[in-house]
PDB file of C-alpha atoms in Angstrom:
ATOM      1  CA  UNK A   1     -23.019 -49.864  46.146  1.00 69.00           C
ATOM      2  CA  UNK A   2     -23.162 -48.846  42.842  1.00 74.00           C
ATOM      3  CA  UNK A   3     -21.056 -45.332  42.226  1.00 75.00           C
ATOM      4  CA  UNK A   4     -20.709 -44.221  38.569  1.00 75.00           C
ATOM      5  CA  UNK A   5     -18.590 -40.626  37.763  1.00 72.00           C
ATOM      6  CA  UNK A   6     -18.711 -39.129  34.539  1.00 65.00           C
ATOM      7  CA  UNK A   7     -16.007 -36.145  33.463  1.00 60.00           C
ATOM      8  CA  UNK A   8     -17.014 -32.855  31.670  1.00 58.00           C
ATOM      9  CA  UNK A   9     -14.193 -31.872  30.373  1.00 62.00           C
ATOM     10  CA  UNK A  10     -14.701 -28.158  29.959  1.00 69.00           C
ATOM     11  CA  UNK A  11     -12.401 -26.324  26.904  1.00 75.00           C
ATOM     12  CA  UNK A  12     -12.408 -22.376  27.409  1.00 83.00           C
ATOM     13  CA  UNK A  13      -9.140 -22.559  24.692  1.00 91.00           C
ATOM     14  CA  UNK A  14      -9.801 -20.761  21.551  1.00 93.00           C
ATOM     15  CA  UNK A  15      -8.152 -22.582  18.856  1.00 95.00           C
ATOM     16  CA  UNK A  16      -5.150 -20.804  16.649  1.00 95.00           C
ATOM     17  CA  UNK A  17      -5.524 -20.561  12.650  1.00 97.00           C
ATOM     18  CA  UNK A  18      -2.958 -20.415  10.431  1.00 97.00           C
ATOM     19  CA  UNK A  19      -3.021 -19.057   6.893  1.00 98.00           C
ATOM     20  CA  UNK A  20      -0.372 -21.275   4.768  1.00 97.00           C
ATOM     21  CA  UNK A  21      -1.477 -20.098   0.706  1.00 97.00           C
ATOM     22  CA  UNK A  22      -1.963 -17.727  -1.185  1.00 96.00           C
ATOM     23  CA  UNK A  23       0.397 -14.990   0.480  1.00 95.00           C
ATOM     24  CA  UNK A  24      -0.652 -11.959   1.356  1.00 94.00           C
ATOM     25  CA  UNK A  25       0.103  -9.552  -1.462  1.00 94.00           C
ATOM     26  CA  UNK A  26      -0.016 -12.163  -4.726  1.00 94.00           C
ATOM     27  CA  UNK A  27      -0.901 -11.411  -8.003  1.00 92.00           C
ATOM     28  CA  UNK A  28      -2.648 -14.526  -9.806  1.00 93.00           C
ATOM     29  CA  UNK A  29      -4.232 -14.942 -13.490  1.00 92.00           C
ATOM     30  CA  UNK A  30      -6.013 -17.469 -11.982  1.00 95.00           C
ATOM     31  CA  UNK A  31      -9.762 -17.478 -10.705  1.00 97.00           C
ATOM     32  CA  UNK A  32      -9.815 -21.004  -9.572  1.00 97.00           C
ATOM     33  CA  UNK A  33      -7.784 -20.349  -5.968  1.00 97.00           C
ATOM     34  CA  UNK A  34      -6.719 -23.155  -3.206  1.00 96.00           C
ATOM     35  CA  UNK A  35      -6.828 -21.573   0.238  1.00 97.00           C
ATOM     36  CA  UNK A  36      -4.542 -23.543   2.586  1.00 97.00           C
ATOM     37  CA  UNK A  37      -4.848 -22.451   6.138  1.00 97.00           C
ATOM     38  CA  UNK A  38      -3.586 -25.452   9.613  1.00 97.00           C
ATOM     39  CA  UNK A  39      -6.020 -24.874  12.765  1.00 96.00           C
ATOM     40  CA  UNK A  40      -4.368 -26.238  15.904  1.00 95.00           C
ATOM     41  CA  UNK A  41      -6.538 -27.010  19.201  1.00 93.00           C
ATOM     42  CA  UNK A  42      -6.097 -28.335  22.415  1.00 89.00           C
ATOM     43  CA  UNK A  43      -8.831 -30.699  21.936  1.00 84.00           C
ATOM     44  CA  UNK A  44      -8.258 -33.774  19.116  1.00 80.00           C
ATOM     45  CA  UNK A  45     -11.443 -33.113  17.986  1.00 86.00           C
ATOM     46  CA  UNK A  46     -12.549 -32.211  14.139  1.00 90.00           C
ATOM     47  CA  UNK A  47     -13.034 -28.494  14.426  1.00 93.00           C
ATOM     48  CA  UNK A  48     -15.434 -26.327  11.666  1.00 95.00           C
ATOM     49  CA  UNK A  49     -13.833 -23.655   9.999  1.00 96.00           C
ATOM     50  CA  UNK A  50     -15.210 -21.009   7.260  1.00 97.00           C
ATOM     51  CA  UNK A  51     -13.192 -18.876   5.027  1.00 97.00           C
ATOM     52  CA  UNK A  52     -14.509 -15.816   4.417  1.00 98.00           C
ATOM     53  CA  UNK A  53     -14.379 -14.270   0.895  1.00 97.00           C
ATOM     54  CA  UNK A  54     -13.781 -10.656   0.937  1.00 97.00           C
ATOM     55  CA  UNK A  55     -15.933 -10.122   4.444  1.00 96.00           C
ATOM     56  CA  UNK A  56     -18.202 -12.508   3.315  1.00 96.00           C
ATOM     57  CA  UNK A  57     -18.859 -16.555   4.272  1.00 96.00           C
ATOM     58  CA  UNK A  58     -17.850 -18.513   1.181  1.00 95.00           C
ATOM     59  CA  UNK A  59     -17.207 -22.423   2.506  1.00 93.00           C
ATOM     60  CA  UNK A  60     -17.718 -24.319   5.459  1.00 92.00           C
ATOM     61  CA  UNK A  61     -15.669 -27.700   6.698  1.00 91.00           C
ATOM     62  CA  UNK A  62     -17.134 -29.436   9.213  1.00 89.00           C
ATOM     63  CA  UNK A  63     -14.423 -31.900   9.324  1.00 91.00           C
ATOM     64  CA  UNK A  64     -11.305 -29.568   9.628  1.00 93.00           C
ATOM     65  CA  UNK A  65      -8.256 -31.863  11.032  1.00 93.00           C
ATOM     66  CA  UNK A  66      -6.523 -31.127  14.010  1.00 92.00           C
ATOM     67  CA  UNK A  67      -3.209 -29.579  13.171  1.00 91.00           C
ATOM     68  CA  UNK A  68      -3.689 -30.771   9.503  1.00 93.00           C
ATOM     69  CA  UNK A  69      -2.770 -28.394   6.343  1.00 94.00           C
ATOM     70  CA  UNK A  70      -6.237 -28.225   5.212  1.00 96.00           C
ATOM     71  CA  UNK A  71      -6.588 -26.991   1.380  1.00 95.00           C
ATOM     72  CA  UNK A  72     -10.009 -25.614   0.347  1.00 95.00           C
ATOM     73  CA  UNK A  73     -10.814 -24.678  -3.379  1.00 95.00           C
ATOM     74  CA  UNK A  74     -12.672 -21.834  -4.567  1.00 96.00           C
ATOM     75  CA  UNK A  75     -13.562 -21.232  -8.247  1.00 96.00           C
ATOM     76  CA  UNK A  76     -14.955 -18.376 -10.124  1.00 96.00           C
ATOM     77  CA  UNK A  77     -13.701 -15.739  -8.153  1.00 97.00           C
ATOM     78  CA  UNK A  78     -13.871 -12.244  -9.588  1.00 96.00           C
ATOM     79  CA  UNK A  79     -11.214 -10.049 -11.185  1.00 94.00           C
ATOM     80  CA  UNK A  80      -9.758  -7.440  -8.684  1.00 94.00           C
ATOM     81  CA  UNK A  81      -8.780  -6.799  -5.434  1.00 96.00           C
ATOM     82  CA  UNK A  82      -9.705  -9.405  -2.789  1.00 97.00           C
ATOM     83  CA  UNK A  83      -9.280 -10.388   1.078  1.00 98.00           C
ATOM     84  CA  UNK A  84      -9.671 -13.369   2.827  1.00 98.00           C
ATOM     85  CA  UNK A  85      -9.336 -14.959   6.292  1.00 98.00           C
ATOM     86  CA  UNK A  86     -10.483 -18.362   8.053  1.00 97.00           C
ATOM     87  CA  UNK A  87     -12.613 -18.452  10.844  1.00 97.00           C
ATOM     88  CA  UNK A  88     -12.528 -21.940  12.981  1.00 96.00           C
ATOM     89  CA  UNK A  89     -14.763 -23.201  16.234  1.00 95.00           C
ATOM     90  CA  UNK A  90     -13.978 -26.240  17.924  1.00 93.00           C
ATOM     91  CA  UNK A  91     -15.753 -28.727  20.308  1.00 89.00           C
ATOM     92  CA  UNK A  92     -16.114 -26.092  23.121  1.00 89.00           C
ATOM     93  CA  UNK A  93     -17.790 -23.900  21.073  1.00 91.00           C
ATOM     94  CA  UNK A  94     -14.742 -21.318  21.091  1.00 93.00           C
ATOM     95  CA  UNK A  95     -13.684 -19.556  18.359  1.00 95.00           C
ATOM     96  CA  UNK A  96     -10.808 -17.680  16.354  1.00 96.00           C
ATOM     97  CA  UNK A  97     -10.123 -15.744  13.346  1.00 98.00           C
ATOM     98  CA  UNK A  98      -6.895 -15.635  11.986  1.00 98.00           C
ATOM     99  CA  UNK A  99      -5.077 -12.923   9.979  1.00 97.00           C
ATOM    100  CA  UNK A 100      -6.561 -11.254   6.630  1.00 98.00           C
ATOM    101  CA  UNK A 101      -4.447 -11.458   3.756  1.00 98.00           C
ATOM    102  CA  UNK A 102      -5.077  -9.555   0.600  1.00 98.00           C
ATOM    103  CA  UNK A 103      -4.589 -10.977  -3.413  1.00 97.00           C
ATOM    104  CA  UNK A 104      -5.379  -9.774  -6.787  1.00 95.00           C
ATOM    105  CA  UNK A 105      -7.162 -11.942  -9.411  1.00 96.00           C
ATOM    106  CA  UNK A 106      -5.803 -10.130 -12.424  1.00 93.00           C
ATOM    107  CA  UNK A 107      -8.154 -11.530 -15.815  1.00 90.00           C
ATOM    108  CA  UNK A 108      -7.633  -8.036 -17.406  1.00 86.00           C
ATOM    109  CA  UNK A 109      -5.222  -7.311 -20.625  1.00 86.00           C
ATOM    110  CA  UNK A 110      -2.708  -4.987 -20.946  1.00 86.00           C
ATOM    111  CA  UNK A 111      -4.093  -1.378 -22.870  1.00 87.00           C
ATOM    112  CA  UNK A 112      -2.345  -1.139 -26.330  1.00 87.00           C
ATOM    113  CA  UNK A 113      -2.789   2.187 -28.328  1.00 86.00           C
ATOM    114  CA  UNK A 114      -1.038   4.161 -30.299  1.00 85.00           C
ATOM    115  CA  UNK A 115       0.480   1.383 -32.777  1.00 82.00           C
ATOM    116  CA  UNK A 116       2.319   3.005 -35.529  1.00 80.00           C
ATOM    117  CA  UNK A 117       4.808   1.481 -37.993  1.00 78.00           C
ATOM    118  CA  UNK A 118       6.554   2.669 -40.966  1.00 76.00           C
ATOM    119  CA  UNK A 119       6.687   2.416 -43.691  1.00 75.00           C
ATOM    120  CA  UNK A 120       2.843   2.461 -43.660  1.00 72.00           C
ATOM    121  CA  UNK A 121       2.569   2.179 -47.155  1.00 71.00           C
ATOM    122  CA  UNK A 122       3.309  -0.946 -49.141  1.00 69.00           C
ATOM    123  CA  UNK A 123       4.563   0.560 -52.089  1.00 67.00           C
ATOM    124  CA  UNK A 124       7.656   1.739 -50.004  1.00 67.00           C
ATOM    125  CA  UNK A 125       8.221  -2.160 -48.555  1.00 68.00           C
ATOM    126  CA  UNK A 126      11.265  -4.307 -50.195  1.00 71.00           C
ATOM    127  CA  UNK A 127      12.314  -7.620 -48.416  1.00 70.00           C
ATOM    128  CA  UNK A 128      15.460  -5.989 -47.052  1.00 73.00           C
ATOM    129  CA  UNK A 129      13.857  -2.808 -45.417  1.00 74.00           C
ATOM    130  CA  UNK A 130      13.515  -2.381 -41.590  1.00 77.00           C
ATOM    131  CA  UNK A 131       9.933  -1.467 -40.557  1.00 79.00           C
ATOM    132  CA  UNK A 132       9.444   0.652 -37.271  1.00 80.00           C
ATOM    133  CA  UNK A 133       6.835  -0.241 -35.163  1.00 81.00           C
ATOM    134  CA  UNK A 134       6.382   2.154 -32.103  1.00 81.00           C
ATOM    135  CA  UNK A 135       3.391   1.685 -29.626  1.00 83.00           C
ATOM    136  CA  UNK A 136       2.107   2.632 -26.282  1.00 84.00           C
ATOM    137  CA  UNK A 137       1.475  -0.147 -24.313  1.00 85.00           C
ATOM    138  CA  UNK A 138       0.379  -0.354 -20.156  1.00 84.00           C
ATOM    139  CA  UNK A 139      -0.665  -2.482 -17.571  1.00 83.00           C
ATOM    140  CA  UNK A 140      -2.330  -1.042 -14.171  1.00 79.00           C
ATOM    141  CA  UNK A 141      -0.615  -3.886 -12.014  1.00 76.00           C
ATOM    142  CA  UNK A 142       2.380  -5.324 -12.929  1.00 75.00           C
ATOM    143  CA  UNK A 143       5.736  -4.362 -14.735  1.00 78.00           C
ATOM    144  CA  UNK A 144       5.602  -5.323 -18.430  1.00 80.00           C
ATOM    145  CA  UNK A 145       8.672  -7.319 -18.790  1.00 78.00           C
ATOM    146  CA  UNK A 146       8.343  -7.958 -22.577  1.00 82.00           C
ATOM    147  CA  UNK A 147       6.399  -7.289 -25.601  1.00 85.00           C
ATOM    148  CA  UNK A 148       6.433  -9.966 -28.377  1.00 87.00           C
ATOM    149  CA  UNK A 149       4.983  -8.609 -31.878  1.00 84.00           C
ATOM    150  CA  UNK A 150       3.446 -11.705 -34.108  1.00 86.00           C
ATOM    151  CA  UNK A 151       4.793 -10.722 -38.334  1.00 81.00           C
ATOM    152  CA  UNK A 152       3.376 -12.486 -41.050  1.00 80.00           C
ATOM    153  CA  UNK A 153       5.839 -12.862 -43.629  1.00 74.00           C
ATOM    154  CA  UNK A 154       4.014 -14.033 -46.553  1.00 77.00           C
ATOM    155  CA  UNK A 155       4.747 -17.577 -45.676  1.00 86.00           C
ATOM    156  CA  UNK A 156       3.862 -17.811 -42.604  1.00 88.00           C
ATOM    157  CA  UNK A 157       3.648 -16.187 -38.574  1.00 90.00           C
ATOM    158  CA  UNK A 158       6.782 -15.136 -36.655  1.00 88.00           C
ATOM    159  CA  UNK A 159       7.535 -13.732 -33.615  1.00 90.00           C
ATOM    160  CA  UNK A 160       9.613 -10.707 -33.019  1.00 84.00           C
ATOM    161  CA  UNK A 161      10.396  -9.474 -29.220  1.00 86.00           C
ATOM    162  CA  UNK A 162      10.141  -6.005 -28.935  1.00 80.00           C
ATOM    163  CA  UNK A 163      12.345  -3.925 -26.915  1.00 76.00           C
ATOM    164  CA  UNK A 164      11.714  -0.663 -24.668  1.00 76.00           C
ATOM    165  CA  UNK A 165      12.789   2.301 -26.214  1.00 73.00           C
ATOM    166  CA  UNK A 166      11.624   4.828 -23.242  1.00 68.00           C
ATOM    167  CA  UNK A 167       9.221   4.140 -20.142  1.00 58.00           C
TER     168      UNK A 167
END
């Protein structure tokens, strides 16, 4: 006789994600972003996870590593307010979403207005004479933390930190 068994191996375990970078909450000049999430399955099996821009599918790996840091880079993204969150399935076909975080892409300047100095007229300048610059400037996100005001002095460019008078 001739008996031959083969094993299905049946997985019904949904496997956990992990969301390693960027934190929830950061602020980043930066449009070029590494997302860095760790999947972890009961299987040993490569597992396919998506991140998902904002509510919307943005990458796909295929080839996601088994309780691997996995970093995925995504470039170009918009200024402003984003979410994002990974989305893995493994071998069994089950599947998990982790947590959303939240980051802002922040590409905008601060507003200036309302520069005035004086003396405003040249006639009342001399080399030892203190000039007055006041100015309103803001920024929607952050704290300004300092204000640095670039003086040509006939020579050549200096620069001159300014400090908060009220604000």
């Amino acid at each position: 006789y001739n008996v031959s068994i083969d094993y299905i191996l049946l997985d019904s375990s949904p496997p956990n994600v992990s969301l390693n970078a960027p934190l929830s909450g950061i602020n980043t000049s930066s449009q070029n972003i590494s997302f860095n999430f760790t999947v972890t399955d009961d299987s040993t099996y490569a597992l396919n996870c998506s991140i998902y821009l904002d509510g919307i599918f943005n990458v796909s790996n295929s080839s996601t590593s088994n309780n691997t840091l996995t970093n995925i880079p995504i470039s170009n993204i918009a200024g402003g307010s984003h979410s994002w969150n990974v989305t893995c399935i493994d071998i069994g076909t089950n599947s998990n979403t982790s947590a959303t975080r939240n980051f802002y892409v922040d590409i905008f300047p601060p507003s200036i207005s309302n520069v005035i100095y004086y003396p405003n007229i040249s006639e009342f300048l001399d080399p030892n004479a203190n000039i007055t610059v006041n100015s309103t400037i803001t920024e929607a996100r952050v704290n300004i933390s300092s204000v640095i005001l670039q003086v040509h002095n006939g020579t050549g460019w200096s620069n001159r930190t300014l400090s908060l008078i009220s604000g």
